[in-house]
Amino acid sequence: MPAPTRIGFLGLGQMGAPMAERLLADDVQLHVYDPRPEAMAPFAARGATACASPVAVADRAEIVFACLPNGKVSEAVALGPDGVVHGKALRLYAEMSTIGRATVQRIAEGLAPRDIAMVDAPISGGPAGARAGTLAMLAAGDPAAVERLRPWQLRIGRQVFVLGETPGQAQVMKLVNNLLFAANAATALEAFSLGAKAGLDADVMLEMVNAGTGRSFATAGFLPTVLSGERRFGASIGVLDKDVTLGLEEARSQDVPMWGLEQAARLWRFAASQGMAGEDLAQLARLIEGWAGAAIRGR
């Protein structure tokens, strides 16, 4: 029987924990790190090794995944004094965080002199997709590294999309995706507030839109949690605001106008600035309802 593959996972939050759980298997020796001991405890109880730092993971694991909250943290975890760049075993680093093209390129350039290949590997599908194993997995980097990573990505998600051979290309694709979702979610809430103000039944509206040309993931996968009153989509306003900001920065660097998306971005920025950054995305409905003077509710 072949020796287990030594894999590391950094960041055991809403997205990271359910993804890392899918790597708990007899053919994997899993090493995990999170600054919160309580996040590592369930993994240690199931046979994973809880490590004291990112470099401790990279000292033990040849392949390491990272799912982290922002670019500053990602750079520190990769290249800082306790970063994976100093690890003795690491040969392949998969950056799953949404942190923008420039940050991913800096990390890749910092790892290259240590002969550590990097795959730019963000994911899409939200916490529900992470739990269900249905995430869309993106990849950009050296073809050999991308191929080596693919089987492990397919344990975590449903499909791998290869965007190119340069780290950063997958980041741009993820930002394109999140810009679309951010705009669709914001405009869906505004449109439904109009229907609600006019006295239309929200459940009938949703059924009609999803049968017609207005359908999107925002109406099929996001609005149902708003209408239910539960309003727990699973990701925060602050995270989407961060992603939209990165997307607009990328557009400016490419000299691409974003007239409509900039307008939608203002709504998410406003919500985050009003103390809602830590709240669920679906709570944006509260602002929209207040401005419209109408509740968006199902039966």
Short mmCIF file of C-alpha atoms in Angstrom, two decimals:
data_model
loop_
_atom_site.label_atom_id
_atom_site.label_comp_id
_atom_site.label_asym_id
_atom_site.label_seq_id
_atom_site.Cartn_x
_atom_site.Cartn_y
_atom_site.Cartn_z
CA MET A 1 0.00 0.00 0.00
CA PRO A 2 1.48 3.42 -1.00
CA ALA A 3 2.47 5.78 1.78
CA PRO A 4 -0.17 8.44 2.54
CA THR A 5 0.25 11.80 0.79
CA ARG A 6 1.25 14.51 3.24
CA ILE A 7 -1.15 17.43 2.77
CA GLY A 8 -1.48 20.63 4.77
CA PHE A 9 -4.40 23.00 5.18
CA LEU A 10 -4.12 26.56 6.49
CA GLY A 11 -7.27 28.39 7.59
CA LEU A 12 -10.21 26.48 9.07
CA GLY A 13 -12.97 29.05 8.82
CA GLN A 14 -16.42 28.86 7.19
CA MET A 15 -14.94 27.76 3.88
CA GLY A 16 -11.68 26.16 4.97
CA ALA A 17 -13.02 23.74 7.58
CA PRO A 18 -15.49 21.89 5.34
CA MET A 19 -12.93 21.75 2.53
CA ALA A 20 -10.24 20.37 4.83
CA GLU A 21 -12.69 17.75 6.13
CA ARG A 22 -12.85 16.28 2.62
CA LEU A 23 -9.12 15.55 2.81
CA LEU A 24 -9.49 13.40 5.92
CA ALA A 25 -8.88 9.96 4.43
CA ASP A 26 -6.71 6.86 4.86
CA ASP A 27 -4.45 7.88 1.96
CA VAL A 28 -3.81 11.38 3.37
CA GLN A 29 -1.70 12.49 6.31
CA LEU A 30 -3.39 15.81 7.07
CA HIS A 31 -1.60 18.66 8.87
CA VAL A 32 -3.65 21.73 9.78
CA TYR A 33 -3.08 25.22 11.15
CA ASP A 34 -5.45 27.92 12.32
CA PRO A 35 -4.70 30.62 14.90
CA ARG A 36 -7.76 29.39 16.85
CA PRO A 37 -6.99 26.14 18.70
CA GLU A 38 -10.71 25.38 18.88
CA ALA A 39 -10.83 25.28 15.06
CA MET A 40 -8.07 22.65 14.95
CA ALA A 41 -9.41 20.48 17.77
CA PRO A 42 -12.05 18.59 15.70
CA PHE A 43 -9.41 17.73 13.10
CA ALA A 44 -6.93 16.50 15.70
CA ALA A 45 -9.71 14.34 17.15
CA ARG A 46 -10.09 12.70 13.73
CA GLY A 47 -6.40 11.97 13.27
CA ALA A 48 -5.00 15.15 11.69
CA THR A 49 -1.91 16.83 13.12
CA ALA A 50 -2.56 20.26 14.63
CA CYS A 51 0.47 22.48 13.97
CA ALA A 52 1.71 25.57 15.77
CA SER A 53 2.42 27.71 12.68
CA PRO A 54 2.25 27.77 8.86
CA VAL A 55 5.93 26.82 8.62
CA ALA A 56 5.30 23.81 10.88
CA VAL A 57 2.73 22.61 8.34
CA ALA A 58 5.17 23.21 5.47
CA ASP A 59 7.87 21.28 7.35
CA ARG A 60 5.64 18.19 7.23
CA ALA A 61 3.42 18.46 4.12
CA GLU A 62 4.50 18.40 0.48
CA ILE A 63 1.21 19.93 -0.71
CA VAL A 64 -0.37 22.79 1.25
CA PHE A 65 -3.73 24.50 0.69
CA ALA A 66 -4.44 27.96 2.12
CA CYS A 67 -7.89 29.52 2.56
CA LEU A 68 -7.39 32.87 4.29
CA PRO A 69 -9.40 36.07 4.86
CA ASN A 70 -7.41 38.70 2.93
CA GLY A 71 -4.24 39.46 1.01
CA LYS A 72 -2.28 40.80 3.98
CA VAL A 73 -2.80 37.55 5.88
CA SER A 74 -2.03 35.46 2.79
CA GLU A 75 1.29 37.21 2.22
CA ALA A 76 2.30 36.84 5.87
CA VAL A 77 1.36 33.14 5.92
CA ALA A 78 3.27 32.48 2.70
CA LEU A 79 6.32 34.73 2.99
CA GLY A 80 6.53 35.99 6.60
CA PRO A 81 8.98 34.85 9.31
CA ASP A 82 6.76 31.84 10.12
CA GLY A 83 5.61 31.47 6.52
CA VAL A 84 5.47 28.35 4.40
CA VAL A 85 8.37 29.61 2.28
CA HIS A 86 10.69 28.35 5.05
CA GLY A 87 9.20 24.85 5.14
CA LYS A 88 11.42 21.83 4.53
CA ALA A 89 8.87 19.53 2.87
CA LEU A 90 6.63 21.87 0.85
CA ARG A 91 6.80 21.55 -2.94
CA LEU A 92 3.31 22.69 -4.06
CA TYR A 93 1.32 25.57 -2.57
CA ALA A 94 -2.34 26.14 -3.50
CA GLU A 95 -3.66 29.62 -2.67
CA MET A 96 -7.45 29.31 -2.47
CA SER A 97 -8.11 32.78 -1.05
CA THR A 98 -9.61 35.60 -3.11
CA ILE A 99 -6.85 38.19 -2.82
CA GLY A 100 -6.34 39.64 -6.30
CA ARG A 101 -3.83 39.11 -9.08
CA ALA A 102 -1.01 41.32 -7.78
CA THR A 103 -0.89 39.67 -4.34
CA VAL A 104 -0.90 36.16 -5.80
CA GLN A 105 1.92 37.09 -8.15
CA ARG A 106 4.02 38.42 -5.26
CA ILE A 107 3.49 35.19 -3.35
CA ALA A 108 4.39 33.05 -6.39
CA GLU A 109 7.54 35.10 -6.98
CA GLY A 110 8.52 34.76 -3.31
CA LEU A 111 8.10 30.96 -3.32
CA ALA A 112 9.83 30.29 -6.64
CA PRO A 113 13.46 30.68 -5.40
CA ARG A 114 12.76 27.91 -2.86
CA ASP A 115 11.58 25.60 -5.64
CA ILE A 116 7.98 25.72 -4.40
CA ALA A 117 5.43 25.71 -7.20
CA MET A 118 2.30 27.77 -6.67
CA VAL A 119 -1.15 27.20 -8.10
CA ASP A 120 -3.57 30.12 -7.97
CA ALA A 121 -6.64 28.15 -6.89
CA PRO A 122 -9.64 30.20 -5.67
CA ILE A 123 -13.02 28.55 -5.27
CA SER A 124 -16.63 29.50 -5.90
CA GLY A 125 -19.85 28.18 -4.42
CA GLY A 126 -19.97 29.55 -0.89
CA PRO A 127 -20.08 27.72 2.43
CA ALA A 128 -23.02 25.58 1.29
CA GLY A 129 -21.00 24.39 -1.71
CA ALA A 130 -18.01 23.69 0.51
CA ARG A 131 -20.14 21.52 2.80
CA ALA A 132 -21.78 19.71 -0.11
CA GLY A 133 -18.56 19.19 -2.10
CA THR A 134 -19.97 21.03 -5.11
CA LEU A 135 -17.53 23.94 -5.31
CA ALA A 136 -16.19 25.17 -8.63
CA MET A 137 -12.40 24.94 -8.34
CA LEU A 138 -10.20 27.32 -10.35
CA ALA A 139 -6.54 26.81 -11.23
CA ALA A 140 -3.75 28.79 -12.87
CA GLY A 141 -0.05 27.98 -12.81
CA ASP A 142 2.61 25.69 -14.21
CA PRO A 143 0.78 22.86 -16.05
CA ALA A 144 2.60 20.12 -14.12
CA ALA A 145 1.68 21.71 -10.79
CA VAL A 146 -1.92 22.21 -11.90
CA GLU A 147 -2.18 18.54 -12.87
CA ARG A 148 -0.62 17.40 -9.61
CA LEU A 149 -3.14 19.44 -7.66
CA ARG A 150 -6.23 18.45 -9.68
CA PRO A 151 -7.04 15.11 -7.95
CA TRP A 152 -7.04 16.81 -4.55
CA GLN A 153 -9.15 19.70 -5.80
CA LEU A 154 -11.68 17.15 -7.08
CA ARG A 155 -11.91 15.67 -3.61
CA ILE A 156 -12.89 19.09 -2.35
CA GLY A 157 -15.13 20.31 -5.18
CA ARG A 158 -17.01 19.18 -8.26
CA GLN A 159 -15.15 20.63 -11.24
CA VAL A 160 -11.76 22.21 -11.98
CA PHE A 161 -11.48 25.12 -14.42
CA VAL A 162 -7.94 25.78 -15.69
CA LEU A 163 -7.53 29.47 -16.55
CA GLY A 164 -3.92 29.58 -17.70
CA GLU A 165 -0.29 29.03 -16.83
CA THR A 166 0.29 32.25 -14.87
CA PRO A 167 -0.72 32.64 -11.20
CA GLY A 168 -3.16 35.53 -11.03
CA GLN A 169 -5.31 34.47 -13.97
CA ALA A 170 -7.60 32.41 -11.74
CA GLN A 171 -7.89 35.39 -9.39
CA VAL A 172 -9.19 37.54 -12.23
CA MET A 173 -11.76 34.88 -13.12
CA LYS A 174 -12.92 34.67 -9.50
CA LEU A 175 -13.29 38.45 -9.37
CA VAL A 176 -15.32 38.43 -12.59
CA ASN A 177 -17.62 35.85 -10.99
CA ASN A 178 -17.98 37.77 -7.73
CA LEU A 179 -18.58 41.09 -9.45
CA LEU A 180 -21.47 39.47 -11.32
CA PHE A 181 -22.93 37.99 -8.15
CA ALA A 182 -22.58 41.25 -6.20
CA ALA A 183 -24.38 43.23 -8.89
CA ASN A 184 -27.07 40.59 -9.43
CA ALA A 185 -27.79 40.26 -5.70
CA ALA A 186 -28.03 44.02 -5.19
CA THR A 187 -30.28 44.62 -8.19
CA ALA A 188 -32.46 41.61 -7.34
CA LEU A 189 -33.16 43.05 -3.90
CA GLU A 190 -33.97 46.46 -5.34
CA ALA A 191 -36.27 45.01 -8.00
CA PHE A 192 -38.10 42.83 -5.48
CA SER A 193 -38.56 45.82 -3.17
CA LEU A 194 -40.39 47.54 -6.02
CA GLY A 195 -42.71 44.57 -6.49
CA ALA A 196 -43.29 44.33 -2.73
CA LYS A 197 -44.14 48.04 -2.53
CA ALA A 198 -46.64 47.56 -5.33
CA GLY A 199 -48.32 44.76 -3.39
CA LEU A 200 -47.08 41.76 -5.37
CA ASP A 201 -46.72 38.37 -3.68
CA ALA A 202 -42.97 37.78 -3.22
CA ASP A 203 -43.25 34.01 -3.68
CA VAL A 204 -45.06 34.45 -6.99
CA MET A 205 -42.49 37.03 -8.05
CA LEU A 206 -39.66 34.61 -7.33
CA GLU A 207 -41.35 31.77 -9.20
CA MET A 208 -42.02 33.97 -12.21
CA VAL A 209 -38.52 35.46 -12.37
CA ASN A 210 -36.90 32.04 -12.12
CA ALA A 211 -39.08 30.87 -15.00
CA GLY A 212 -38.25 33.96 -17.06
CA THR A 213 -35.40 36.09 -18.32
CA GLY A 214 -34.59 37.69 -14.97
CA ARG A 215 -33.26 34.43 -13.54
CA SER A 216 -29.72 34.29 -12.08
CA PHE A 217 -28.02 32.59 -9.14
CA ALA A 218 -29.02 35.65 -7.15
CA THR A 219 -32.70 34.82 -7.69
CA ALA A 220 -32.35 31.03 -7.60
CA GLY A 221 -29.85 30.62 -4.76
CA PHE A 222 -29.75 33.91 -2.84
CA LEU A 223 -33.26 35.41 -2.76
CA PRO A 224 -34.94 32.31 -1.29
CA THR A 225 -33.09 32.84 2.00
CA VAL A 226 -34.25 36.49 2.01
CA LEU A 227 -37.88 35.57 1.40
CA SER A 228 -37.76 32.85 4.05
CA GLY A 229 -36.88 35.40 6.71
CA GLU A 230 -33.88 33.29 7.74
CA ARG A 231 -31.48 35.54 5.84
CA ARG A 232 -28.45 33.30 6.28
CA PHE A 233 -26.76 32.83 2.92
CA GLY A 234 -23.48 31.93 4.61
CA ALA A 235 -20.99 34.64 3.57
CA SER A 236 -20.51 38.12 5.00
CA ILE A 237 -21.08 41.57 3.56
CA GLY A 238 -17.48 42.48 4.41
CA VAL A 239 -16.05 39.59 2.40
CA LEU A 240 -18.09 40.47 -0.69
CA ASP A 241 -17.20 44.15 -0.29
CA LYS A 242 -13.52 43.12 -0.23
CA ASP A 243 -13.92 41.02 -3.39
CA VAL A 244 -15.79 43.76 -5.25
CA THR A 245 -13.11 46.29 -4.29
CA LEU A 246 -10.42 43.93 -5.64
CA GLY A 247 -12.41 43.48 -8.85
CA LEU A 248 -12.69 47.21 -9.44
CA GLU A 249 -8.97 47.66 -8.71
CA GLU A 250 -8.19 44.99 -11.31
CA ALA A 251 -10.46 46.73 -13.82
CA ARG A 252 -8.66 50.02 -13.26
CA SER A 253 -5.30 48.33 -13.73
CA GLN A 254 -6.55 46.93 -17.05
CA ASP A 255 -8.15 50.27 -18.06
CA VAL A 256 -11.60 48.65 -18.28
CA PRO A 257 -14.59 50.91 -17.44
CA MET A 258 -17.01 49.49 -14.84
CA TRP A 259 -19.88 51.99 -14.87
CA GLY A 260 -22.64 49.63 -13.77
CA LEU A 261 -20.52 47.52 -11.42
CA GLU A 262 -19.14 50.61 -9.69
CA GLN A 263 -22.71 51.62 -8.84
CA ALA A 264 -23.49 48.20 -7.36
CA ALA A 265 -20.20 48.28 -5.45
CA ARG A 266 -21.25 51.48 -3.71
CA LEU A 267 -24.18 49.65 -2.13
CA TRP A 268 -21.97 46.93 -0.62
CA ARG A 269 -19.40 49.54 0.50
CA PHE A 270 -22.13 51.56 2.17
CA ALA A 271 -23.49 48.52 4.02
CA ALA A 272 -20.02 47.53 5.23
CA SER A 273 -19.32 51.09 6.38
CA GLN A 274 -22.53 51.16 8.44
CA GLY A 275 -21.37 48.41 10.78
CA MET A 276 -22.76 45.53 8.70
CA ALA A 277 -19.43 44.08 7.49
CA GLY A 278 -19.72 41.03 9.74
CA GLU A 279 -23.35 40.37 8.89
CA ASP A 280 -24.64 37.85 6.38
CA LEU A 281 -25.03 38.99 2.76
CA ALA A 282 -28.77 38.46 2.96
CA GLN A 283 -29.00 41.16 5.63
CA LEU A 284 -28.49 43.74 2.88
CA ALA A 285 -32.24 43.33 2.42
CA ARG A 286 -32.77 45.34 5.61
CA LEU A 287 -31.27 48.45 4.01
CA ILE A 288 -33.21 48.00 0.78
CA GLU A 289 -36.49 47.45 2.66
CA GLY A 290 -35.91 50.53 4.79
CA TRP A 291 -35.33 52.76 1.78
CA ALA A 292 -38.30 51.35 -0.11
CA GLY A 293 -40.65 51.20 2.86
CA ALA A 294 -41.67 47.66 1.95
CA ALA A 295 -40.77 44.23 3.37
CA ILE A 296 -39.43 41.53 1.03
CA ARG A 297 -41.03 38.45 2.60
CA GLY A 298 -42.46 35.16 1.43
CA ARG A 299 -45.56 33.53 2.82
#
